[in-house]
PDB file of C-alpha atoms and ligand atoms in Angstrom:
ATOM      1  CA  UNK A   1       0.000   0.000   0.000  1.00 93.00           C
ATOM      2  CA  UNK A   2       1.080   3.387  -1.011  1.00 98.00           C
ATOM      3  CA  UNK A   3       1.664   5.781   2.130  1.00 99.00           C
ATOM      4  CA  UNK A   4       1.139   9.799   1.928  1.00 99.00           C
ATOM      5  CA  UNK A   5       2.545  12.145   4.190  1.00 99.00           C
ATOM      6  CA  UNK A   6       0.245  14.768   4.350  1.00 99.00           C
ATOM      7  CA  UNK A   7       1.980  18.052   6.211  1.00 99.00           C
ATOM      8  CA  UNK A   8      -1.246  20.296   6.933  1.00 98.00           C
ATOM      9  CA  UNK A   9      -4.486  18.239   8.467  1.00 98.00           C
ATOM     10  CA  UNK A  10      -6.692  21.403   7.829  1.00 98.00           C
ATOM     11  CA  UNK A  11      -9.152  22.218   5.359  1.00 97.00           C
ATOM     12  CA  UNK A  12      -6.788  20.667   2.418  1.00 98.00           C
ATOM     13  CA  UNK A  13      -4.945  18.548   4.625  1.00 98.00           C
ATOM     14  CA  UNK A  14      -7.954  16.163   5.558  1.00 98.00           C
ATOM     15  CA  UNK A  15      -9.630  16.073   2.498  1.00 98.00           C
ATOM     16  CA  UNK A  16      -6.595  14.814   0.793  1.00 98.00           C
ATOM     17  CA  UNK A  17      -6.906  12.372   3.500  1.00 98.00           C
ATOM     18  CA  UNK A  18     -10.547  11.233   3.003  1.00 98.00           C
ATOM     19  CA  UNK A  19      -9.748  11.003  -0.647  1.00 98.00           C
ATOM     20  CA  UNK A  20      -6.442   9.155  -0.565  1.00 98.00           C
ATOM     21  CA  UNK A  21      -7.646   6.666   1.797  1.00 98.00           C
ATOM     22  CA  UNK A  22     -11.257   6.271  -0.378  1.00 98.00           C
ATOM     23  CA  UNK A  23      -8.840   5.705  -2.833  1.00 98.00           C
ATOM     24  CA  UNK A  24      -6.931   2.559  -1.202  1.00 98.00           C
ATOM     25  CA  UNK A  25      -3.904   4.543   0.623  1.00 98.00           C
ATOM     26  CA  UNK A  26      -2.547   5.068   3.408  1.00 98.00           C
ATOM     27  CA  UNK A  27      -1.832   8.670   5.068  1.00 99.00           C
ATOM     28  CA  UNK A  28       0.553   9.640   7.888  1.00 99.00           C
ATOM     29  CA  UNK A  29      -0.742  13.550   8.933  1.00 99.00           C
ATOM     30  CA  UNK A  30       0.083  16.118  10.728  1.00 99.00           C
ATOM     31  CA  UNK A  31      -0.245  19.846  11.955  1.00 98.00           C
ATOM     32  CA  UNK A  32       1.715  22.248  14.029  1.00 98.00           C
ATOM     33  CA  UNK A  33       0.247  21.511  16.964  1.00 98.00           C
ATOM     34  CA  UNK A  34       1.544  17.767  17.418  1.00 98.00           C
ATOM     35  CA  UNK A  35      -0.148  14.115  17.193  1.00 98.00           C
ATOM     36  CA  UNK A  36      -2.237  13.813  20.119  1.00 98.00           C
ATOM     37  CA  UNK A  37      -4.598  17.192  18.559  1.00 98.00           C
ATOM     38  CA  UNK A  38      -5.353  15.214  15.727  1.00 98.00           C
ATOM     39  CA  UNK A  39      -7.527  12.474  17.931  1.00 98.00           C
ATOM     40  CA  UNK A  40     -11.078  13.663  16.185  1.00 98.00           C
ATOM     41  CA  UNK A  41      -9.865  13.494  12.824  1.00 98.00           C
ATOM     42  CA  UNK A  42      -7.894   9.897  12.848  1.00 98.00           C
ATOM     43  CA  UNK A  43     -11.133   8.824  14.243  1.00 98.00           C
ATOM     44  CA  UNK A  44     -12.712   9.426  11.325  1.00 98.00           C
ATOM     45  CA  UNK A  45     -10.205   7.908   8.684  1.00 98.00           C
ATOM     46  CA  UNK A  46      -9.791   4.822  10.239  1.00 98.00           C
ATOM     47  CA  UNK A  47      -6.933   2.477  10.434  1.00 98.00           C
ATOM     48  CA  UNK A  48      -5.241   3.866   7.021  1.00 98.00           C
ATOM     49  CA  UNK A  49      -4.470   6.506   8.859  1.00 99.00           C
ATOM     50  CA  UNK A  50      -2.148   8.001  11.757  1.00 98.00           C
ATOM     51  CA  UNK A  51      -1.144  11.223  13.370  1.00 99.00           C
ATOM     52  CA  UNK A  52       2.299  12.149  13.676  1.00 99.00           C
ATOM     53  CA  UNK A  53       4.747  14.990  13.422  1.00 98.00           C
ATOM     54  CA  UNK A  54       5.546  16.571  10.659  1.00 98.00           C
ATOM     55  CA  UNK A  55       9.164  14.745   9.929  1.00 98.00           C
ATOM     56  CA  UNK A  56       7.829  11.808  10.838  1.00 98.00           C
ATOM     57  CA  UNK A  57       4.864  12.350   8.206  1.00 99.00           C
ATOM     58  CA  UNK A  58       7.357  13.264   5.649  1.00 99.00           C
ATOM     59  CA  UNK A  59       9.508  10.262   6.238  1.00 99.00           C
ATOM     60  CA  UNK A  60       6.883   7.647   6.433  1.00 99.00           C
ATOM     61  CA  UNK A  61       5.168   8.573   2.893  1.00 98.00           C
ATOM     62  CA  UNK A  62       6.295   7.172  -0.469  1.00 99.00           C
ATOM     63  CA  UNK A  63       5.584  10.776  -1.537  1.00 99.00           C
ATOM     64  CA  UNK A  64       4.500  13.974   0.704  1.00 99.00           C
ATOM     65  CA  UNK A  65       1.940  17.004   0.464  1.00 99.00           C
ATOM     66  CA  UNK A  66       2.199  19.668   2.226  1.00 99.00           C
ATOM     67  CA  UNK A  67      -1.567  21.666   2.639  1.00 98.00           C
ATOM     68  CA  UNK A  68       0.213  24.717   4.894  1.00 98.00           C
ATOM     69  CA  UNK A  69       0.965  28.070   3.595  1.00 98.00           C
ATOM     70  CA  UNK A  70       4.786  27.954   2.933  1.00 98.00           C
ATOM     71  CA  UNK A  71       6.381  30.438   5.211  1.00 97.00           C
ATOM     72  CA  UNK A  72       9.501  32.336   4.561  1.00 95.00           C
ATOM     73  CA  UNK A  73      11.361  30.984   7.880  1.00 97.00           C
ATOM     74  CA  UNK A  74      11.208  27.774   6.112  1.00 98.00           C
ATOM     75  CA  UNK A  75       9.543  25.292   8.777  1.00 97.00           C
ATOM     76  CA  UNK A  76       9.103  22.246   6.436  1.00 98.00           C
ATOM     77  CA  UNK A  77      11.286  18.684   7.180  1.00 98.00           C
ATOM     78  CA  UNK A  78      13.726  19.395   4.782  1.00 98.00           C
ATOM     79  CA  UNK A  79      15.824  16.086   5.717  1.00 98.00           C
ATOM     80  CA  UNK A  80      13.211  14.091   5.796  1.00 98.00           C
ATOM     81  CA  UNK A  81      11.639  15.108   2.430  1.00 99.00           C
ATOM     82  CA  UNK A  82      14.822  14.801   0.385  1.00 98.00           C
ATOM     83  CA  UNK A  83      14.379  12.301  -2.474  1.00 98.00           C
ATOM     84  CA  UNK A  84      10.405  12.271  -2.538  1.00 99.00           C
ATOM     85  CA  UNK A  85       8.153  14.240  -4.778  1.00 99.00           C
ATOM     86  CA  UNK A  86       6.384  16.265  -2.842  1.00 99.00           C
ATOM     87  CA  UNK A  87       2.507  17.691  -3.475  1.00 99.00           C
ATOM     88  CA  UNK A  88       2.398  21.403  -2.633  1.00 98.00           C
ATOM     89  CA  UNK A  89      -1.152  22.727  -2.527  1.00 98.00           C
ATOM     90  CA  UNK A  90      -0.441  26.507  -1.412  1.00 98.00           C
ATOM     91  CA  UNK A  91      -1.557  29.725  -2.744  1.00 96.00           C
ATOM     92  CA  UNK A  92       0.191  33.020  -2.405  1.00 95.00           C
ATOM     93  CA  UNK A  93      -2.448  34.785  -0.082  1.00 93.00           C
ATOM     94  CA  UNK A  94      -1.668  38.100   0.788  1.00 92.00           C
ATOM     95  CA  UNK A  95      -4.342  38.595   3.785  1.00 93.00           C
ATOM     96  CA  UNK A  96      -2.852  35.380   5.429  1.00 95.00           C
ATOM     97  CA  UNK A  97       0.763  35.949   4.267  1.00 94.00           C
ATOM     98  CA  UNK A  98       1.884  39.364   3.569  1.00 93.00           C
ATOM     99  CA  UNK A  99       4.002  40.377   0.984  1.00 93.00           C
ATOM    100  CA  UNK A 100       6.718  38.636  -0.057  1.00 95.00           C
ATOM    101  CA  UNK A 101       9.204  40.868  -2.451  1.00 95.00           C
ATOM    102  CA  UNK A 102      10.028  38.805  -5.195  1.00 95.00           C
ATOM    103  CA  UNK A 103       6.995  37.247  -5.562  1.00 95.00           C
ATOM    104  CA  UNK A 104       5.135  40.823  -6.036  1.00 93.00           C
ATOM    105  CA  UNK A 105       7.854  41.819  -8.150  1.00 93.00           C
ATOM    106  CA  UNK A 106       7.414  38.636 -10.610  1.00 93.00           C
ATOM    107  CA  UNK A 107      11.023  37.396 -10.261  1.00 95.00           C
ATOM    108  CA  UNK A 108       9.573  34.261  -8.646  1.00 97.00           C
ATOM    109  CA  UNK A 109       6.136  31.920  -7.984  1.00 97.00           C
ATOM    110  CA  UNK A 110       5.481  30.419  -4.585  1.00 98.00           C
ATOM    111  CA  UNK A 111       5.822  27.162  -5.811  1.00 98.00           C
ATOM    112  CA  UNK A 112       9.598  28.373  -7.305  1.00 98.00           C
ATOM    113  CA  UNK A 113      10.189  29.290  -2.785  1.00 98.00           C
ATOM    114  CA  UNK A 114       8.563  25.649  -2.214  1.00 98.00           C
ATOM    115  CA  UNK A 115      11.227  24.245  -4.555  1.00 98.00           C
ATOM    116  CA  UNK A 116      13.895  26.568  -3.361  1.00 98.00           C
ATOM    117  CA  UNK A 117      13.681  25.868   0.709  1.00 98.00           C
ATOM    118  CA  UNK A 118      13.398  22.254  -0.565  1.00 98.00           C
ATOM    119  CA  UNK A 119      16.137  21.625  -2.899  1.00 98.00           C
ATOM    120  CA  UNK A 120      16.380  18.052  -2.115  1.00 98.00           C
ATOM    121  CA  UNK A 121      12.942  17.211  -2.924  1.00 99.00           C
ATOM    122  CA  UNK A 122      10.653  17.204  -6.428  1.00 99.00           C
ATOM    123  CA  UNK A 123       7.838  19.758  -5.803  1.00 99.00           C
ATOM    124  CA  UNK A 124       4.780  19.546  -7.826  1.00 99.00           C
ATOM    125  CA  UNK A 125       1.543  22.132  -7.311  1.00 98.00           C
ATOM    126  CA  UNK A 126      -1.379  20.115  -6.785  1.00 98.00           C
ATOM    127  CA  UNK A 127      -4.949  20.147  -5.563  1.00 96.00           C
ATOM    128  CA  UNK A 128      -4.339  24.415  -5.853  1.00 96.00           C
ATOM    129  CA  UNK A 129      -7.580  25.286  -7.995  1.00 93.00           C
ATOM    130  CA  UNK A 130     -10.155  23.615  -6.183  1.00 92.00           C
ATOM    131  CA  UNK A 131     -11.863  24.182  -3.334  1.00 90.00           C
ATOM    132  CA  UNK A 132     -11.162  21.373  -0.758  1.00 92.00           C
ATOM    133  CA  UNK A 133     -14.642  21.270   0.329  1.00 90.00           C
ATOM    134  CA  UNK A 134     -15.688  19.866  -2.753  1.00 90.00           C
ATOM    135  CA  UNK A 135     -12.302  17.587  -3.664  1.00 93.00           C
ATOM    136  CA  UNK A 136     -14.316  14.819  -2.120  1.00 93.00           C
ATOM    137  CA  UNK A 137     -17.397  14.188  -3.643  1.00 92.00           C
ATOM    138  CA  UNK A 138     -16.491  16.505  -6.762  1.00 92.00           C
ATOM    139  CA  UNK A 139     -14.668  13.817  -8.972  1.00 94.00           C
ATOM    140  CA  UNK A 140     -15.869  12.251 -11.948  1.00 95.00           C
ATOM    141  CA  UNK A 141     -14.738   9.309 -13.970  1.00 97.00           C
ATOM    142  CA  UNK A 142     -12.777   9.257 -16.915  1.00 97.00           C
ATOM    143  CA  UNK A 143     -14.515  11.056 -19.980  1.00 96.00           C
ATOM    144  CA  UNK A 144     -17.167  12.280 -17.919  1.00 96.00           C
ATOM    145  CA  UNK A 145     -18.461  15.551 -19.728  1.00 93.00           C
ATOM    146  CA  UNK A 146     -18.490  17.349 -16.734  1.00 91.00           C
ATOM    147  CA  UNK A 147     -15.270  16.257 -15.182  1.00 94.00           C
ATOM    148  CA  UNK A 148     -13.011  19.266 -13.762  1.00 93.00           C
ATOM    149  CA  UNK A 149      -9.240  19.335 -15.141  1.00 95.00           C
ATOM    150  CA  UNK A 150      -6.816  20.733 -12.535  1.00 96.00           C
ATOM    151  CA  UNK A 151      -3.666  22.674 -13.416  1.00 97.00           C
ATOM    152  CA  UNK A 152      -0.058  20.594 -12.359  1.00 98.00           C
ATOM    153  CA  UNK A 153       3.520  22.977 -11.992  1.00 98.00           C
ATOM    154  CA  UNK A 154       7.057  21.373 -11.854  1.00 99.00           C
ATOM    155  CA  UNK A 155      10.480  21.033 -12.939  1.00 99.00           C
ATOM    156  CA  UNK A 156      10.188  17.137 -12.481  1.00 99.00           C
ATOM    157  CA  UNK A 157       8.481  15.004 -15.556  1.00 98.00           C
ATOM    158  CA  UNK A 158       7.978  12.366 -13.108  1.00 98.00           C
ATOM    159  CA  UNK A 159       6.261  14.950 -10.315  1.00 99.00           C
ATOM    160  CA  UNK A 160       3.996  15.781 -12.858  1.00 99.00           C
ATOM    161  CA  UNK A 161       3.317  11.987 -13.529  1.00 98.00           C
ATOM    162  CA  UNK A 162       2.299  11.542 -10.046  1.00 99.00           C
ATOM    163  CA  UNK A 163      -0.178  14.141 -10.222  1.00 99.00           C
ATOM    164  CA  UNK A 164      -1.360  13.245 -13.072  1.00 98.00           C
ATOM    165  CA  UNK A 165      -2.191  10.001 -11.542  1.00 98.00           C
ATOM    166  CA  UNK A 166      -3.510  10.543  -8.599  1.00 98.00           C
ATOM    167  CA  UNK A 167      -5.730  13.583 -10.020  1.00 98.00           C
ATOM    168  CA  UNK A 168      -7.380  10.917 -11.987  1.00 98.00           C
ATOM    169  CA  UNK A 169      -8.098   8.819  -8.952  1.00 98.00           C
ATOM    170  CA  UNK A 170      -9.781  10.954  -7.588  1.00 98.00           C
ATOM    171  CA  UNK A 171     -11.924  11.779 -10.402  1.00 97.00           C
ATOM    172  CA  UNK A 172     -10.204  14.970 -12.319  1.00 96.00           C
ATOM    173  CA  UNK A 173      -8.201  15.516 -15.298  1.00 97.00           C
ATOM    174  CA  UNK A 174      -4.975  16.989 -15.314  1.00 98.00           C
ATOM    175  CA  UNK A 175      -3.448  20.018 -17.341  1.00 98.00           C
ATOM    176  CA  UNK A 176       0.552  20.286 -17.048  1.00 98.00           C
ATOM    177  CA  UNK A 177       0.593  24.187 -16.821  1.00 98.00           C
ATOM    178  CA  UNK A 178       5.117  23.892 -17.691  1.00 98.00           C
ATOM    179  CA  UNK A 179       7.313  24.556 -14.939  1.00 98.00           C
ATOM    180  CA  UNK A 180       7.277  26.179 -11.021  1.00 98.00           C
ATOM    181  CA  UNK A 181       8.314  29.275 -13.050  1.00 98.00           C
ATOM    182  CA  UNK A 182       4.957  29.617 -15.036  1.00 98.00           C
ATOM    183  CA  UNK A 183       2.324  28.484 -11.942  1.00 98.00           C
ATOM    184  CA  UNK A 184       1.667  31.804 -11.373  1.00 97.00           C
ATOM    185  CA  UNK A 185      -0.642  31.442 -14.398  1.00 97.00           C
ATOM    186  CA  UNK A 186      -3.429  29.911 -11.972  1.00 95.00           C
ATOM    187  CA  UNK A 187      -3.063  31.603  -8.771  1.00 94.00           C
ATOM    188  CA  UNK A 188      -5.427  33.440  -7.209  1.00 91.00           C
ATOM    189  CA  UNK A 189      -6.897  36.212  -8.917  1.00 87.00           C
ATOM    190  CA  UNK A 190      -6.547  34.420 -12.214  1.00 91.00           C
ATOM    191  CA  UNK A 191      -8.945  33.031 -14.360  1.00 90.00           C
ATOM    192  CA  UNK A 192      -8.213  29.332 -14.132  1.00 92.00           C
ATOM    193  CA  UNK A 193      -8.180  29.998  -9.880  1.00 89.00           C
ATOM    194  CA  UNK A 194     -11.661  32.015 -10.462  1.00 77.00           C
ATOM    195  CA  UNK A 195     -14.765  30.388 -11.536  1.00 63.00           C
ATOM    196  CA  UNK A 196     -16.535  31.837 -14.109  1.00 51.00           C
ATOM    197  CA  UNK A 197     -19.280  33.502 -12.370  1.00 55.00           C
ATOM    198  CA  UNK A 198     -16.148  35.109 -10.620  1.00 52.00           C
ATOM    199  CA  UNK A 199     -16.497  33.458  -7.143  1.00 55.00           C
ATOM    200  CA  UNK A 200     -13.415  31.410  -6.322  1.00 55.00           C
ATOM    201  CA  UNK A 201     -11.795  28.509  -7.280  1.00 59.00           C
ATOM    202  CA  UNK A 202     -14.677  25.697  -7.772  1.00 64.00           C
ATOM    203  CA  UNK A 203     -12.776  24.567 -11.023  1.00 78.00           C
ATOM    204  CA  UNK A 204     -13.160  23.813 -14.641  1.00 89.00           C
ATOM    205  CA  UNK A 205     -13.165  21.595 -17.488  1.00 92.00           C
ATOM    206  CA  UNK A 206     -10.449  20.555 -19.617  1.00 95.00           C
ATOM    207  CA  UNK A 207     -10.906  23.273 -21.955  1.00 94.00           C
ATOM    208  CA  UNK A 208     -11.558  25.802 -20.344  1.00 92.00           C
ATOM    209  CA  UNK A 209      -8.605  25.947 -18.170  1.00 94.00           C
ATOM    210  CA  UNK A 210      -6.278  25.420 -21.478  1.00 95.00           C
ATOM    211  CA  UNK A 211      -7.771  28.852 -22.295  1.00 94.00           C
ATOM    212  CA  UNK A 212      -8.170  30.316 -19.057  1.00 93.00           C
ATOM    213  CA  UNK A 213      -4.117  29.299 -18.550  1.00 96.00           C
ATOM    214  CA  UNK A 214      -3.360  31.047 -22.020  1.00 96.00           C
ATOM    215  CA  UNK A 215      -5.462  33.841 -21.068  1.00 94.00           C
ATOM    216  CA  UNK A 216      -3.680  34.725 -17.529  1.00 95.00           C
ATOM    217  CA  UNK A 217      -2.115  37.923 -16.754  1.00 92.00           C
ATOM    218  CA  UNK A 218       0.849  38.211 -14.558  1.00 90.00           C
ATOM    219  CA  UNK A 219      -0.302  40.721 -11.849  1.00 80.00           C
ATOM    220  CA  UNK A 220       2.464  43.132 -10.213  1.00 75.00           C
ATOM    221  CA  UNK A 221       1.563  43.600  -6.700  1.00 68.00           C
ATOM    222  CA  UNK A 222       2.403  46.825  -5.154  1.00 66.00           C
ATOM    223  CA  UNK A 223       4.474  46.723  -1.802  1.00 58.00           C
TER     224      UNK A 223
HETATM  225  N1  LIG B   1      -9.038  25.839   1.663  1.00 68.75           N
HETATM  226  C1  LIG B   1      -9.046  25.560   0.370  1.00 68.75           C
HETATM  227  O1  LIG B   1     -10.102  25.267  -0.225  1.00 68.75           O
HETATM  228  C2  LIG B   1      -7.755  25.577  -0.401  1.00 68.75           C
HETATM  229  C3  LIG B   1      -7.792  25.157  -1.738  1.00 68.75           C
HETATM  230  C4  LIG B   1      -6.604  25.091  -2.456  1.00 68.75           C
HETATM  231  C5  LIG B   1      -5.410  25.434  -1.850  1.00 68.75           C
HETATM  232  N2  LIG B   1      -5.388  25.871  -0.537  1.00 68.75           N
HETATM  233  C6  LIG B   1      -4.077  26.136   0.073  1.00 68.75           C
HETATM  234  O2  LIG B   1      -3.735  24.939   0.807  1.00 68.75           O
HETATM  235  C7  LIG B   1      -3.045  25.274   2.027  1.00 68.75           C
HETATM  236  C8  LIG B   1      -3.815  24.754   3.212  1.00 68.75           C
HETATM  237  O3  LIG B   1      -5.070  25.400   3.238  1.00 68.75           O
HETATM  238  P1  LIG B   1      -6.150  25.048   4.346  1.00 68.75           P
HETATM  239  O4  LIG B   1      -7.387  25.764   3.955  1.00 68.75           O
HETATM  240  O5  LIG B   1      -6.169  23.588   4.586  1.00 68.75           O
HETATM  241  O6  LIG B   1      -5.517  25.758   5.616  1.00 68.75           O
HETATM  242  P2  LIG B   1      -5.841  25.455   7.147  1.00 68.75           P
HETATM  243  O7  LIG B   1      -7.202  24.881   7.270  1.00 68.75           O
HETATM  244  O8  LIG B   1      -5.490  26.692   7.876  1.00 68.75           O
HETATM  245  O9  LIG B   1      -4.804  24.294   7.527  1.00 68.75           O
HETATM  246  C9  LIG B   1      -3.423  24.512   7.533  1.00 68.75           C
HETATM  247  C10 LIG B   1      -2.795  23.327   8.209  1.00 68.75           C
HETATM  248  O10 LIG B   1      -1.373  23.450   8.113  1.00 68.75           O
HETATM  249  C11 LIG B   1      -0.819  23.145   9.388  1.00 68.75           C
HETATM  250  N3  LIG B   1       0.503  23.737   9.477  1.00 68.75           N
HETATM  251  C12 LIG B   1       0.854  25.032   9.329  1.00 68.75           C
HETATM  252  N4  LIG B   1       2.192  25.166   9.464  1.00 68.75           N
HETATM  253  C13 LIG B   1       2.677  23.931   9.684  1.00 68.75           C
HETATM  254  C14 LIG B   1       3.965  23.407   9.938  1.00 68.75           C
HETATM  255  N5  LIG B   1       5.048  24.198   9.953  1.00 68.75           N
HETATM  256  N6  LIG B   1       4.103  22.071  10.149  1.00 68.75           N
HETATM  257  C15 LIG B   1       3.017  21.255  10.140  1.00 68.75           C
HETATM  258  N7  LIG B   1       1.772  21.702   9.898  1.00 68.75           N
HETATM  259  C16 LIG B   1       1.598  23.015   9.686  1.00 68.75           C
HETATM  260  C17 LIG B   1      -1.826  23.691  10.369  1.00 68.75           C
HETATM  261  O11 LIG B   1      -1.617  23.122  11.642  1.00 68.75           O
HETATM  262  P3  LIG B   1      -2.269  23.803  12.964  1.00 68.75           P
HETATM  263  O12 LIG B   1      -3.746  23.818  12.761  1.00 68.75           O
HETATM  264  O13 LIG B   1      -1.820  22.910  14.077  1.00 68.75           O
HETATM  265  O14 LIG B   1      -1.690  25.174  13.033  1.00 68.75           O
HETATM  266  C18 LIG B   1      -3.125  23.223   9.712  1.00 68.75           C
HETATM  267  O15 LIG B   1      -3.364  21.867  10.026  1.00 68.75           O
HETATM  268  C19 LIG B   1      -2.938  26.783   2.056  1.00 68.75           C
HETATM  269  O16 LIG B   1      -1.642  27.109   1.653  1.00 68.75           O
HETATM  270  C20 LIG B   1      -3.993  27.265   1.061  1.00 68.75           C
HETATM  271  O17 LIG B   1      -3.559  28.441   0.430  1.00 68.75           O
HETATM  272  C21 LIG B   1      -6.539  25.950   0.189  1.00 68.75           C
END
């Protein structure tokens, strides 16, 4: 059985969770807080799943996710992630985050930090687009006309694989949106991160988000 550790058992963190383990895996999660706060939630996902710290999460998974907002006092298990392709679901959120310089300058994405404080590891983007709520019970199968297509960033072929496959276990298509370098094309404000009747992020289809990628504007945040 393949084992994920997920670093982040929030919103993002959990559903990737449910869905892995609907999905025959096995997770290893965990938060900032430590283990024994994550009693209610291993409750619910059963024996495929355990709490632990955050190195331990990253060491016990064939591959990692992290579903926390990366930080620029890097906090991540850099050891312990070296060698795996890791999952990062961020987004660049100013309200939560602040400003970071060379992001609002456009010198780099947040997915180009993740790599950076990483350099060990292969990050991928993943699960970025949709809204976790509905990651669940939002998949389709294959060919489904109204199966969403998610956007995938990184430098690695074989990151991009991974997504690719697990996206489609869970029921969504994938779109490989290039490099780290170019996945500022569906961060927020964009239209592949909006949904068309402008709220956020509830996704699109496979088409749509090939235009809506082309069709992104790199925004210049002022300091
Ligand atoms: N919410 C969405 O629908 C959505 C969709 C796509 C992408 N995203 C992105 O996905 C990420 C997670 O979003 P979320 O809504 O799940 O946030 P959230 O509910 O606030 O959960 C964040 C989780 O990360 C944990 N965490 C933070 N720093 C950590 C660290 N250094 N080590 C271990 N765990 C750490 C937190 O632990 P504690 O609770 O113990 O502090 C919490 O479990 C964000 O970057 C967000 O931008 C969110």
């Amino acid at each position: 059985m393949t084992t994920i550790g997920i670093i982040g058992a929030g919103t993002v963190g959990s559903q990737i969770a449910r869905a892995a383990i609907a999905n025959g895996y096995s997770v290893v999660i965990a938060n900032s807080r430590g283990p024994h706060t994550l009693g209610r939630l291993i409750a619910e996902l059963g024996p495929s799943a355990r709490a632990a710290t955050a190195a331990e999460a990253a060491a016990a998974g064939d591959f990692a996710v992290i579903a926390a907002p990366l930080t620029l006092a890097n906090t991540m298990p850099v050891e312990e992630l070296a060698g795996k392709i890791v999952l990062d679901t961020n987004n660049y959120t100013l309200y939560r985050d602040g400003h970071f310089a060379v992001i609002d300058s456009g010198e780099k994405t947040i997915h180009e930090l993740r790599q950076e404080q990483l350099p060990t590891s292969r990050v991928a983007t993943a699960f970025t687009v949709i809204r976790a709520t509905i990651l669940l019970h939002r998949g389709r199968p294959a060919g489904a006309s109204d199966r969403l297509a998610l956007p995938v960033s990184s430098d690695f072929p074989e990151a991009v694989e991974l997504v690719t496959r697990l996206n489609d276990q869970f029921g969504y298509d994938t779109v490989d949106g290039g490099p780290l370098s170019e996945s500022w094309r569906f961060g927020p404000g964009t239209p592949a991160w909006r949904r068309a009747d402008g709220t956020t992020y509830g996704g699109q289809g496979r088409e749509d988000l090939v235009r809506n990628l082309k069709a992104a504007i790199r925004a210049r945040q002022e300091p």
